[in-house]
Amino acid sequence: MFIMLEKITNTFSDVFRNIAGKSTISEKNIEDAVEQIKNALLEADVNLRVVRRFVNSTIEEAKGEKVLRSVAPGQQFVKIVYDKILALLGDKKTDLQLKGQDTISTILFLGLQGAGKTTGAAKLALRLKNEGRKPLLVACDLVRPAAIEQLSVLAEKIDVPIYKEDTKDAPKVAKNALTFAAKNGCDTVIVDTAGRLQVDEDMMAEIVQVKKVCNPVETILVADAMMGQSVVDVAKAFDEALSLTGVILTKFDSDARGGAALSLKSVTGKPILFMGTGEKLTDWEPFFPERIAGRILGMGDVVSLVEKAQETFEEEEAEKLQKKIAKEGFSLQDMLDQLQRVKKMGSIQNILEMVPGMAGQIDESQIDTSVMKRQEAIILSMTKKERENHLILGPSRRKRIARGSGTSVGEVNKLIKQFEKTRLMMRKFSKNKGLQAQFMQQFGGK
Ligand SMILES: Nc1nc2c(ncn2[C@@H]2O[C@H](COP(=O)(O)OP(=O)(O)O)[C@@H](O)[C@H]2O)c(=O)[nH]1
Ligand SMILES: [Mg+2]
């Protein structure tokens, strides 16, 4: 799977390996790296306008303070590129906008001939069926001779009902299919339509009529990922005539160059909802921008780099904290800041989601954050004055804090004791660089 992005991935890996290890990078380094990336994108057949926008915004951001002045500028640079690629792909996974199962939701599939509409309709039906919905497949491709038969065979394979008629009137079929769905308790109607070899007026006119009749919640362009950037013009034409709500990319298992995936979202503004990944009816997956971005940038390598970039940022914050402690001592407010910073790193879970084999394997409950949450609640229940000077925390204040944070006086006492110990340690070792790490560790534990 994913042969299609291999080439572009190789380039990214080279560029990153080169730049990530540098302890300082110049504007020239950034420009060179971005130039290489630009060529890789163009070679992958990404739309020129998309490439230009990507290049400009990356250079601008990479030349900013945060990168050039940071401890590990190469890593920050990689993170910026990752974020931009992710944005190209649509940031977050988008779900189908289906209505509740007490009404009928119609999904209209359209696209050029051979794009994968008919196969895709069956693949989606299978998926929805497995999710507990009751799909109905509708054969509205009345142009290609064997089209109805093709859908019938697929429907039978996945044991999903099909609605078909011996006619050339597609809108009529769509209309009758809805009645059929209502009578037979189907809640999701997937309408397969006729494609042409290229965008053509007759086809558009017919699908516009079909759309009017069936009032779909989703009007989805099914596009072949092997088409490269020419898919962009096709998408635009369909969108103008039919107001698309989303896109499905098929043949992701091919060795296409990836241009379509990287162009479609940003040119059309429509989310990529699913991808077809093979000939089998189960070769169908939701489109996860994070996974694809990780994949494009060379997965393993880049994931760890992005993670490191995040850590480096933490390190810089920690360094600032050290300086402050050396001067003023460590306060409960500092402890709160630390807790909250550690909590933010929860996003590491998201990063792990992109590692092959890890996706879906991580159980939120396995990451124990409850201790930290309680500690945070305790400090949050203190006044500013108390956070600055723990010495004023007498019994009645502790009781109030326990009540305010929904914890016990015992827990408050424990936290203050832990704080005092840490504070002492901090003072002793405030010039010791390894201390922050130790400190963090201590908090993670019980
Ligand atoms: N390898 C691969 N082949 C696909 C995929 N989706 C569709 N196909 C094949 O592409 C061809 C055209 O698909 P079809 O659904 O008939 O396209 P339609 O004309 O848009 O309805 C068929 O041979 C499918 O098996 C996919 O994700 N991967
Ligand atoms: Mg078809």
Short mmCIF file of C-alpha atoms and ligand atoms in Angstrom, two decimals, residues 111-120 123 141 144 150 154 192-193 195 222 249-254 275-279 283-284, ligand 1:
data_model
loop_
_atom_site.label_atom_id
_atom_site.label_comp_id
_atom_site.label_asym_id
_atom_site.label_seq_id
_atom_site.Cartn_x
_atom_site.Cartn_y
_atom_site.Cartn_z
CA GLY A 111 -17.05 11.48 -11.29
CA LEU A 112 -15.41 10.47 -14.52
CA GLN A 113 -15.70 7.02 -16.01
CA GLY A 114 -13.38 4.50 -14.41
CA ALA A 115 -12.76 6.64 -11.35
CA GLY A 116 -14.11 3.97 -9.04
CA LYS A 117 -17.65 5.19 -8.36
CA THR A 118 -19.40 1.85 -8.65
CA THR A 119 -16.79 -0.08 -6.68
CA GLY A 120 -16.59 2.76 -4.18
CA LYS A 123 -17.23 -0.37 -0.50
CA ASP A 141 -25.59 4.69 -14.28
CA ARG A 144 -22.61 2.14 -19.58
CA GLN A 150 -21.76 -4.64 -12.09
CA LEU A 154 -21.30 -6.17 -5.86
CA ASP A 192 -24.12 5.54 -8.31
CA THR A 193 -24.21 7.72 -11.42
CA GLY A 195 -19.44 9.03 -15.71
CA VAL A 222 -14.93 10.14 -6.72
CA LEU A 249 -9.66 9.39 -3.75
CA THR A 250 -9.39 5.92 -5.23
CA LYS A 251 -6.43 3.81 -6.27
CA PHE A 252 -4.25 4.98 -3.46
CA ASP A 253 -2.51 1.65 -3.81
CA SER A 254 -1.19 2.63 -7.23
CA MET A 275 -9.61 6.59 0.07
CA GLY A 276 -9.79 3.41 -1.95
CA THR A 277 -6.73 1.31 -1.37
CA GLY A 278 -7.17 -1.76 -3.56
CA GLU A 279 -9.41 -4.04 -5.57
CA ASP A 283 -9.91 -1.83 0.65
CA TRP A 284 -11.48 1.38 1.78
N1 LIG B 1 -6.37 -0.92 -7.39
C1 LIG B 1 -7.54 -0.30 -7.23
N2 LIG B 1 -8.47 -0.41 -8.20
C2 LIG B 1 -9.64 0.23 -8.04
C3 LIG B 1 -9.90 1.02 -6.89
N3 LIG B 1 -11.14 1.53 -7.03
C4 LIG B 1 -11.62 1.07 -8.21
N4 LIG B 1 -10.72 0.29 -8.82
C5 LIG B 1 -10.84 -0.38 -10.12
O1 LIG B 1 -11.04 0.60 -11.11
C6 LIG B 1 -11.88 0.10 -12.15
C7 LIG B 1 -13.03 1.07 -12.39
O2 LIG B 1 -13.86 1.08 -11.24
P1 LIG B 1 -15.42 1.40 -11.31
O3 LIG B 1 -15.93 1.35 -9.94
O4 LIG B 1 -16.08 0.53 -12.31
O5 LIG B 1 -15.38 2.89 -11.83
P2 LIG B 1 -16.60 3.83 -12.27
O6 LIG B 1 -16.60 3.87 -13.75
O7 LIG B 1 -16.29 5.19 -11.71
O8 LIG B 1 -17.85 3.28 -11.71
C8 LIG B 1 -12.33 -1.25 -11.69
O9 LIG B 1 -11.55 -2.23 -12.34
C9 LIG B 1 -12.04 -1.26 -10.21
O10 LIG B 1 -11.79 -2.53 -9.73
C10 LIG B 1 -8.88 1.13 -5.88
O11 LIG B 1 -9.00 1.81 -4.86
N5 LIG B 1 -7.73 0.44 -6.12
#
